[in-house]
XYZ file of C-alpha atoms in Angstrom:
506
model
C -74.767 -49.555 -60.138
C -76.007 -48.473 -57.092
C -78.618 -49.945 -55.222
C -81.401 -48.251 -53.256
C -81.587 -49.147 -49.166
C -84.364 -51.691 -48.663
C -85.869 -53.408 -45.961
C -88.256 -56.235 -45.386
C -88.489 -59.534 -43.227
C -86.479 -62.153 -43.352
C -87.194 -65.179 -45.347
C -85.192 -67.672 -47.181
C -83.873 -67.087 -50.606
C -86.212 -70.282 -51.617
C -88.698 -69.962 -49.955
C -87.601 -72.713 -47.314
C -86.939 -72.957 -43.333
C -84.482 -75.120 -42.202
C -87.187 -77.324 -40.682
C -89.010 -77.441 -44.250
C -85.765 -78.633 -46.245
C -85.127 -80.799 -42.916
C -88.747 -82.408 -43.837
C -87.499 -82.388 -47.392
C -84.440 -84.529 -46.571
C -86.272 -87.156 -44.802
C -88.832 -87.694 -47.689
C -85.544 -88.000 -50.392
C -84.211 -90.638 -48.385
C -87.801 -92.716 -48.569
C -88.155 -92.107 -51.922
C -85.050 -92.173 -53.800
C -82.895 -95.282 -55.100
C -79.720 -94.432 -52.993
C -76.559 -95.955 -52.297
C -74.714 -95.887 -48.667
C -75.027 -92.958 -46.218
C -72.548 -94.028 -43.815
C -71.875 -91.709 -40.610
C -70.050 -88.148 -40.279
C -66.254 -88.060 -38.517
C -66.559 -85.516 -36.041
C -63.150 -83.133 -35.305
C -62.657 -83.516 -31.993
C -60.386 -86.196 -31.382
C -56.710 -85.788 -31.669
C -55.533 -88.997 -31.759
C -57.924 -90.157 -34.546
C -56.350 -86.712 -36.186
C -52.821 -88.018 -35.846
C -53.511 -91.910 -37.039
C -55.980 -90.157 -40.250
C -53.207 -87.938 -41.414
C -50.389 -90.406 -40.559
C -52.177 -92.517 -43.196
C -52.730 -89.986 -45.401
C -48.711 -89.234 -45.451
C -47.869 -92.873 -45.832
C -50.335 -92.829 -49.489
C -52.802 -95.462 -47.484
C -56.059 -92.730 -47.455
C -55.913 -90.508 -50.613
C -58.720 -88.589 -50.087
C -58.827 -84.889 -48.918
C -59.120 -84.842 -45.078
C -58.836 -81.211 -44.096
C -62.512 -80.534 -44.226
C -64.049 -82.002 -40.770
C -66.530 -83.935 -40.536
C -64.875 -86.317 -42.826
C -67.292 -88.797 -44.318
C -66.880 -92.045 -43.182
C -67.342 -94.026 -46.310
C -64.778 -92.255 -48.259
C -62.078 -92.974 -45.112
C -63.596 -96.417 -45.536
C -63.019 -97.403 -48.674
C -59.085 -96.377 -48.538
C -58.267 -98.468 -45.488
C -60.369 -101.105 -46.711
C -58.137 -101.238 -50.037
C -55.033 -101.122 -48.250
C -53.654 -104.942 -49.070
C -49.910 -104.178 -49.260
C -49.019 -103.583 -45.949
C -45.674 -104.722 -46.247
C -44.648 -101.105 -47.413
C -45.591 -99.534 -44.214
C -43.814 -98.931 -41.348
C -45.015 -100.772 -37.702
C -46.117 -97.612 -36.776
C -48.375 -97.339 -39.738
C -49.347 -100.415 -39.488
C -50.463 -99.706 -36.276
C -52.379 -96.982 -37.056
C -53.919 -99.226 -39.986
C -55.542 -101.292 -37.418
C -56.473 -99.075 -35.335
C -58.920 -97.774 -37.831
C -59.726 -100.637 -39.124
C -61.122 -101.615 -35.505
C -63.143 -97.972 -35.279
C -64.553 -98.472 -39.148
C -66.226 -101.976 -37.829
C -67.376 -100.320 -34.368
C -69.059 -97.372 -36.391
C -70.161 -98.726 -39.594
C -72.605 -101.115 -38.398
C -74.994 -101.153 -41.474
C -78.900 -102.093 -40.364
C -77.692 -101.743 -36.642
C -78.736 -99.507 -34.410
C -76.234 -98.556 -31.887
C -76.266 -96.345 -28.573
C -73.475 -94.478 -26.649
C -73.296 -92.140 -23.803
C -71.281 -90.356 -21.799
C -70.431 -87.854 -18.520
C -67.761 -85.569 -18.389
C -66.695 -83.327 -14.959
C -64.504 -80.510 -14.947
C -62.773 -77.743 -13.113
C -62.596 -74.332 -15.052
C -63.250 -75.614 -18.413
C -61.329 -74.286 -21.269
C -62.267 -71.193 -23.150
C -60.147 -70.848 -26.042
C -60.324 -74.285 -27.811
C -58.294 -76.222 -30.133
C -58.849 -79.397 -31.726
C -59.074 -81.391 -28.962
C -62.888 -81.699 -28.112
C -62.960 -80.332 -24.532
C -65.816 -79.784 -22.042
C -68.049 -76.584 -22.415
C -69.163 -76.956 -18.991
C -68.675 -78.118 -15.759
C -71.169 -81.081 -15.510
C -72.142 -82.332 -18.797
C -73.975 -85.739 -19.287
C -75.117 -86.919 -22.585
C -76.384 -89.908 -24.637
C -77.170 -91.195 -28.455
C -78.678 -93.666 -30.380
C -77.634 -94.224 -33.992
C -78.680 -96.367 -37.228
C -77.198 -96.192 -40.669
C -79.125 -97.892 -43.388
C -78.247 -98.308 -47.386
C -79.382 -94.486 -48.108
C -80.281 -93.032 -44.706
C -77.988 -92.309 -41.399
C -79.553 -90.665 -38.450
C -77.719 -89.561 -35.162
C -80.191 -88.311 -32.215
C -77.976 -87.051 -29.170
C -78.989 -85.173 -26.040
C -76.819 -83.991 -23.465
C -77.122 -81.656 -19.984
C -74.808 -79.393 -19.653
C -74.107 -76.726 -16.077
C -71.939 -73.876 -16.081
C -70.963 -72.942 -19.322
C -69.807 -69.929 -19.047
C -70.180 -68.851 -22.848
C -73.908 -69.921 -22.743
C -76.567 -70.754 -20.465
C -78.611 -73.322 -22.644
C -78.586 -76.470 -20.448
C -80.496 -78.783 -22.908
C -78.966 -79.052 -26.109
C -78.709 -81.199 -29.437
C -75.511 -81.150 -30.312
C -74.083 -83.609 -32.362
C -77.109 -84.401 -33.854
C -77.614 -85.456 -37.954
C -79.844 -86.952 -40.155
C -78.551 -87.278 -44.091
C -79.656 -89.694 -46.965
C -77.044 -90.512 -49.911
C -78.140 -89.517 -53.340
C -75.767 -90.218 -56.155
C -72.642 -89.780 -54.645
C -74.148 -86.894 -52.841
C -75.072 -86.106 -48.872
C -78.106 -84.434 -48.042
C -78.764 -83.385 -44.618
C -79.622 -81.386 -41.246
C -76.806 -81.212 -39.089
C -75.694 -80.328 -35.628
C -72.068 -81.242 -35.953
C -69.101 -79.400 -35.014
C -66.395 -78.628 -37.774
C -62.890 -77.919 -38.435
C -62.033 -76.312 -41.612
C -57.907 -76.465 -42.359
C -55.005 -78.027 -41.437
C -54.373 -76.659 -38.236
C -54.011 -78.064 -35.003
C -54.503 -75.195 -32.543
C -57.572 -73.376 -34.580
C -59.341 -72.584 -38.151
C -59.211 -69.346 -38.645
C -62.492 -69.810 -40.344
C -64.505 -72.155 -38.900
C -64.187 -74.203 -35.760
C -65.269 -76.530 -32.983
C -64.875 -73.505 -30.836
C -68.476 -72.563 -30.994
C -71.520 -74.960 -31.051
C -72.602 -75.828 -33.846
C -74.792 -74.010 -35.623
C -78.060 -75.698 -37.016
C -77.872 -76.400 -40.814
C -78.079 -77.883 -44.011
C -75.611 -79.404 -45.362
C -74.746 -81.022 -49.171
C -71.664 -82.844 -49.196
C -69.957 -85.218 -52.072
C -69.726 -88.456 -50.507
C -66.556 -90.106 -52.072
C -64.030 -88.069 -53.139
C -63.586 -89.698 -57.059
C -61.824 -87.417 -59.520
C -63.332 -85.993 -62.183
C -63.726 -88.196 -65.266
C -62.799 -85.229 -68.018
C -58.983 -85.469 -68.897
C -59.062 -81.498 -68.448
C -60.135 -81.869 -64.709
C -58.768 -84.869 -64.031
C -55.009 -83.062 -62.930
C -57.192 -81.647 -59.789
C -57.284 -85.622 -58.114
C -59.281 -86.223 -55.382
C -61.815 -83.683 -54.166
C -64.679 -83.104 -52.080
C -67.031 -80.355 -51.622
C -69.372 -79.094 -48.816
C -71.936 -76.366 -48.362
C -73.701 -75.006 -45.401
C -76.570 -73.413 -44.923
C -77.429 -72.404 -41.611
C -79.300 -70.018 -39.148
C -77.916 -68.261 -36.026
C -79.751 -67.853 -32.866
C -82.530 -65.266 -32.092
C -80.735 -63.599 -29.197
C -78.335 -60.951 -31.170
C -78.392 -57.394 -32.953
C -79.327 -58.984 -35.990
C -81.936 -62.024 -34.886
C -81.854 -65.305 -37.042
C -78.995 -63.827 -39.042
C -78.363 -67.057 -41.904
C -74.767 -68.597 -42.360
C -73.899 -69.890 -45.699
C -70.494 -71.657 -45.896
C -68.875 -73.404 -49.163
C -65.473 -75.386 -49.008
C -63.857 -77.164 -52.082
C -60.646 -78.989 -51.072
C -58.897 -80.878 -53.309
C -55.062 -83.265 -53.663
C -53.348 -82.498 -57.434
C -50.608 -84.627 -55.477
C -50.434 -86.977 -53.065
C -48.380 -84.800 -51.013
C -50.276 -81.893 -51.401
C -53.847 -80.951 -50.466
C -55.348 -77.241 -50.992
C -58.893 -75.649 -49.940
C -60.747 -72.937 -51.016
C -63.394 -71.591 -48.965
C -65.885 -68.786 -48.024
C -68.541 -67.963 -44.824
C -70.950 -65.153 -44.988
C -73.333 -64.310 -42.178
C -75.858 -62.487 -44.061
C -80.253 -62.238 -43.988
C -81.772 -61.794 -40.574
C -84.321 -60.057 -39.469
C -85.252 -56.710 -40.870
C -82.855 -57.389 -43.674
C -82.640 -58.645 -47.248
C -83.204 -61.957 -47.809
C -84.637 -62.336 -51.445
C -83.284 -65.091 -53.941
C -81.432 -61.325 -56.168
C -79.437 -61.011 -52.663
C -77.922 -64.195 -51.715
C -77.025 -64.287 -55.585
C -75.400 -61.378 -54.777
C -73.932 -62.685 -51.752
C -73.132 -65.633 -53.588
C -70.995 -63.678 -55.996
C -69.173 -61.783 -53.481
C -71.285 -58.660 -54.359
C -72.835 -57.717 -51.271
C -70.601 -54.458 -49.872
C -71.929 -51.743 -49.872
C -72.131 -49.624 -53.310
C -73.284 -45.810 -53.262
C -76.312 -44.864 -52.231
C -76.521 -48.452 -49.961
C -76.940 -47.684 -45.886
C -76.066 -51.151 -44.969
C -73.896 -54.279 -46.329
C -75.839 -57.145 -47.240
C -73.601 -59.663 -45.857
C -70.527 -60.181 -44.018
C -68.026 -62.474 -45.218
C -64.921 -64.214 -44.699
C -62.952 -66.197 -47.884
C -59.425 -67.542 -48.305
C -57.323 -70.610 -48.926
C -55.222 -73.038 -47.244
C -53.047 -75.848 -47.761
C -50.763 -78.450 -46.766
C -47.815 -79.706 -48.309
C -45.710 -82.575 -47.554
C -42.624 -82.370 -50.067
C -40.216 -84.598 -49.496
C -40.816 -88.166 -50.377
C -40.136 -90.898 -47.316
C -39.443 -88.085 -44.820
C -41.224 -86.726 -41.831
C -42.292 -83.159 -42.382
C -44.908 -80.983 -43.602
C -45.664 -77.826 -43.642
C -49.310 -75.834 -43.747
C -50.923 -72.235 -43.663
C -54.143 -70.888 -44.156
C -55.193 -67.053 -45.278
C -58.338 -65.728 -44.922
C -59.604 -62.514 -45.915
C -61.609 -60.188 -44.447
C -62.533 -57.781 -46.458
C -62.818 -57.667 -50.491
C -60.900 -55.723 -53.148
C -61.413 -55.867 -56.702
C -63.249 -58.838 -56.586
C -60.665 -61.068 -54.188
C -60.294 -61.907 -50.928
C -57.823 -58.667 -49.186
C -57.077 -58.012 -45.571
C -55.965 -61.441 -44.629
C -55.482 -63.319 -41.368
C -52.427 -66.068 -41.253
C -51.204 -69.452 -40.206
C -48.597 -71.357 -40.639
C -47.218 -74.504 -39.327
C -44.898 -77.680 -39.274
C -45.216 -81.209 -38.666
C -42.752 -84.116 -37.794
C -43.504 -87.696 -36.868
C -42.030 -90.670 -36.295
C -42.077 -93.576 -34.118
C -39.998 -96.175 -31.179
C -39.554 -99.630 -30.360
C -40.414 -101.267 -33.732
C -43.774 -99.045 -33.756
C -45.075 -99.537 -30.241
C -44.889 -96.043 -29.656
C -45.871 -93.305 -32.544
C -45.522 -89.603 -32.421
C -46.499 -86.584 -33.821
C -45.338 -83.383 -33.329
C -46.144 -79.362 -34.293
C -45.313 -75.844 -34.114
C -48.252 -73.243 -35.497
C -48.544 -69.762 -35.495
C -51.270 -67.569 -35.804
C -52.442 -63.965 -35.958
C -56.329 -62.750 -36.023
C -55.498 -59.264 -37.080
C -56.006 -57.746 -40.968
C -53.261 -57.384 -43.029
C -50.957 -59.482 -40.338
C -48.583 -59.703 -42.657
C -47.739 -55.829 -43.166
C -46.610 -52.888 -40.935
C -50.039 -51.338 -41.595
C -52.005 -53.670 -39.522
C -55.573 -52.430 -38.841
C -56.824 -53.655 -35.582
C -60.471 -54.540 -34.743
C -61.626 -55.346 -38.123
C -61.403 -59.344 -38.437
C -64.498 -61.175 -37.113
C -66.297 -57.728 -37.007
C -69.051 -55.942 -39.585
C -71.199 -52.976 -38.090
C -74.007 -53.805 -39.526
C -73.992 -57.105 -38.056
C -72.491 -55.916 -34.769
C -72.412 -59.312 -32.773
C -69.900 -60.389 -34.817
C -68.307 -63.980 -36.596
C -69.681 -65.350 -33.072
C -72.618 -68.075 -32.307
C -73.588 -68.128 -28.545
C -71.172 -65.731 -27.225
C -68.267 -67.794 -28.897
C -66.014 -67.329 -31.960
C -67.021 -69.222 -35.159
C -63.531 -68.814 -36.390
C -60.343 -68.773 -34.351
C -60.677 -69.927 -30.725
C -58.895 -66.576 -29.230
C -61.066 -64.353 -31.528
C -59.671 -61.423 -33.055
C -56.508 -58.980 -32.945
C -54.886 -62.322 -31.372
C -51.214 -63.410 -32.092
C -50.195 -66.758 -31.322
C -47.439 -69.601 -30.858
C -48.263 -73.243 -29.881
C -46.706 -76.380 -30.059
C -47.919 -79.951 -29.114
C -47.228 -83.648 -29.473
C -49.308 -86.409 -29.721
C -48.317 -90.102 -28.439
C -49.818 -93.694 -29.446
C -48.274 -96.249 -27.020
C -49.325 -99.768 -27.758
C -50.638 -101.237 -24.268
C -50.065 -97.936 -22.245
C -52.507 -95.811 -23.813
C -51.782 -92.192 -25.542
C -50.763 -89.116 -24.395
C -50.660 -85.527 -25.510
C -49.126 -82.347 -24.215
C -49.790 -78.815 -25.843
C -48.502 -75.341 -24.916
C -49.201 -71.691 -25.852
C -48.658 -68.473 -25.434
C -51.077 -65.795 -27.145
C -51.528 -62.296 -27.264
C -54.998 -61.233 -26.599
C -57.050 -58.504 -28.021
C -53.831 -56.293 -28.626
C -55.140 -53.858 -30.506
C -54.956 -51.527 -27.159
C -58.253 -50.400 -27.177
C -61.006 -51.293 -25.524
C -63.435 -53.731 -27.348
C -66.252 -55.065 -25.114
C -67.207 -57.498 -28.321
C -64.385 -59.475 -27.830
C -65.180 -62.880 -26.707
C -62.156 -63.764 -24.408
C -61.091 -59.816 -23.004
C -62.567 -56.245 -23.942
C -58.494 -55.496 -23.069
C -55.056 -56.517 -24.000
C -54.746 -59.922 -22.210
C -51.506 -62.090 -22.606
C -52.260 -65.883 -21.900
C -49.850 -69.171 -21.370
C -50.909 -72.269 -20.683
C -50.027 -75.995 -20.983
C -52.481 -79.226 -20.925
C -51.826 -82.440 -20.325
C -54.093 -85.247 -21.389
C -54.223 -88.981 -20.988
C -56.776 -91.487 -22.458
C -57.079 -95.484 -22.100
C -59.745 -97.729 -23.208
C -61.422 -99.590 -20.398
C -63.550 -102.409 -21.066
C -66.487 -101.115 -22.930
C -65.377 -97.461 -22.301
C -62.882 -94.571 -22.704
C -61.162 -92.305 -20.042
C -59.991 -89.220 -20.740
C -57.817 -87.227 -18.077
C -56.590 -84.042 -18.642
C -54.542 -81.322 -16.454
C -53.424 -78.202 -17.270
C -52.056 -74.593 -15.869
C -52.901 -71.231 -17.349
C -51.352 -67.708 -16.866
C -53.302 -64.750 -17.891
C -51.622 -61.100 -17.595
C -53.378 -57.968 -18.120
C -51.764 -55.513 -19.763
C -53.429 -52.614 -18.859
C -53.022 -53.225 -14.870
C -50.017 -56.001 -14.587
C -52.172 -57.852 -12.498
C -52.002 -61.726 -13.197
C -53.937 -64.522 -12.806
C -52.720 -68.266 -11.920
C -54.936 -70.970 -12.592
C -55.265 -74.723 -12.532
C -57.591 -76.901 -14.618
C -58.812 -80.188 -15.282
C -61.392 -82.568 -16.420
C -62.047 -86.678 -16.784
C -64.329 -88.033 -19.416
C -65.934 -91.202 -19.279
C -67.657 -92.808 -22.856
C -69.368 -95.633 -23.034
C -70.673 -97.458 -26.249
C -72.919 -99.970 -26.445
């Protein structure tokens, strides 16, 4: 049936602002009998990547772990259970240990704990991966932490100078507080995260952009569901966001809901299902009959309707690791842009393969992969229609926060090819190298919303990075060399970059 155009301002669906269920949150966690709240895994740090998932592969950590931030207490409690060691390899053994060592630096129950940090770099990346690089030239930062028996909080403020995406110098990022109920999470969070598989982007949701204010609900362990007719699904965790985007776009204080189930039916395979929707803001629909609406993928526009109530991106991805005792896996993740008939249509794609391994009786441990991935609808067919992912007109800043893509790092109408590999040497410290080529914006015409080029742009570029623990700190060093062609005039651009990060925790 069709609805009749309304309009009214914005407020929640509940009746709530973030900072009201943010007040909310703090009063559950004094009041309620609660068990642990340990700490959030950020995504940001490929090594910790590499050493989670080589785990993961060997059958150590059972739990889903393609839905960063991970929650520390579920990691926890499968490398704490790991007794037989003798069934893994050096290399895994290795890795064992390694987080083993960063479970007893971070889980410091009833201790409050401090880090900090500076960062310095030269042309600072704009298309992200995994890799936590810097958003600015200068950034300095700092953070004090405590997790309790039911309550975690993380306060963090950093500086940052020449972003080039966004101007805000004083920021919050990284920032949490969440109290366990059950074996639920409850919380306002400023964390990045990395929904999928991949290794060069999410075509969903990413570190690319800052993190956007929310609240979040999250299981805490990942136990399988008691019922014998559930029980096939295994492991599985759950998270929900709901969050607000800035004030400074065509559609101000626009809300972001997100909702990702990912669960492991094997041990070699784990599979997601999830959804975003930017939807509210001001001047727009916001009741509770809306966001139900929203909710159940109802919100395009019906006759008589003069805008959509929401615009939203859904999909699926998984990764599969099927043969027993042997290095390789393969992974992909579709996401659909538009709707039809009730399902997710006009999809995006990635794929990609992994291989590891390991030297010298485990001293040194590798990890290598090959991804592909294209940004424009319907990728996979000869009818491709260009500047449609990432875009709605009726929200016409797009799947962005602060001038950056929420979803994939090169933003839409983008095909591309990278490959990387990432190094543990015992003693030496670790290494990574990644490469890529990408085709930019190549729908041909000219799209001034595009975050990275209004015009066909081909890009290839290579980084090098380095990190070693010194004393009571880590250094990062990273180099890397960029090409960028435009299509429309030849011209080409050769550039060098570079940045060294310094952490300190206390």
């Amino acid at each position: 049936m069709a609805r009749p155009s309304r309009s009214r301002p914005c407020r929640s669906p509940i009746g709530f602002s973030v900072r009201t269920l943010a007040i909310a949150t703090l009063l559950l966690a004094g009041s309620t009998g609660i068990v642990t709240a340990g700490p959030w895994l950020e995504p940001g740090d490929i090594w910790l990547k590499s050493d989670i998932q080589l785990l993961a592969d060997a059958g150590v950590i059972t739990s889903p772990i393609s839905s960063w931030p991970l929650s520390w207490g579920d990691i926890a409690q499968d490398i704490n259970a790991a007794v037989d060691i003798d069934s893994l390899s050096k290399g895994e053994e290795a890795a064992l240990m390694r987080l083993r060592a960063r479970i007893g630096d971070e889980l410091r129950v009833g201790e409050p704990t401090a880090d900090a940090g500076i960062r310095l770099a030269e042309k600072p990346q704009q298309i992200r991966s995994f890799q936590d690089t810097p958003r600015g030239e200068q950034e300095l930062w700092a953070a004090a932490e405590y997790t309790g028996e039911r309550f975690s909080i993380r306060l963090r403020g950093s500086l940052v100078n020449d972003d080039p995406f966004d101007d805000t110098d004083a920021r919050a990022d990284g920032s949490y507080a969440a109290a366990a109920i059950g074996n639920w999470i409850v919380g306002v969070s400023l964390l990045d995260r990395w929904w999928g598989p991949g290794w060069g982007g999410s075509l969903i949701l990413s570190n690319n952009a800052r993190p956007i204010p929310a609240l979040v609900l999250e299981r805490n362990f990942s136990s399988p569901f008691e019922s014998r007719w559930l029980r096939w699904i295994g492991r599985w965790s759950t998270s929900v966001i709901w969050g607000e985007l800035e004030s400074e776009r065509a559609v101000p204080n626009t809300r972001f809901f997100a909702w990702r189930v990912n669960f492991k039916p094997l041990r070699s395979l784990e599979v997601g299902l999830l959804r975003t929707a930017q939807w509210c803001g001001q001047g727009r629909l916001c009741d509770l009959d809306t966001f139900a609406r929203v909710l159940a993928g109802q919100s395009n526009l019906d006759e008589g309707d003069s805008v959509d109530e929401a615009n939203q991106l859904a999909g699926v991805d998984l990764r599969w690791s099927p043969l027993r005792h042997r290095p390789i896996a393969f992974y992909g993740q579709f996401i659909g842009e538009d709707e039809a008939g009730g399902f997710p249509s006009r999809f995006l794609g990635q794929f990609g393969i992994e291989t590891w391994g390991e030297f010298d009786h485990g001293a040194i441990q590798w990890r290598a992969f090959a991804e592909f991935a294209d940004t424009t609808c319907q990728f996979n067919e000869a009818s491709r229609v260009f500047n449609c992912a990432y875009r709605n007109q009726f929200y016409p800043t797009g799947y962005t926060y602060r001038g950056r893509s929420i979803g994939y790092g090169a933003d839409n109408d983008t095909r591309s090819l990278s490959a990387g590999i990432v190094v543990h040497s015992l003693g030496v410290g670790d290494v990574a190298v990644t490469a890529r080529t990408l085709e930019v914006n190549r729908g041909g015409a000219e799209d001034l919303r595009h975050t990275i080029s209004s015009l066909p742009l081909d890009v290839t570029d290579i980084d090098f990075q380095y990190r070693r623990k010194i004393d009571y700190a880590d250094l990062l060093l990273s180099v890397g060399a960029e090409r960028r062609e435009d299509l429309a005039t030849g011209a080409t651009d050769d550039s060098l970059r570079a940045f060294v990060s310094l952490d300190f925790r206390f």
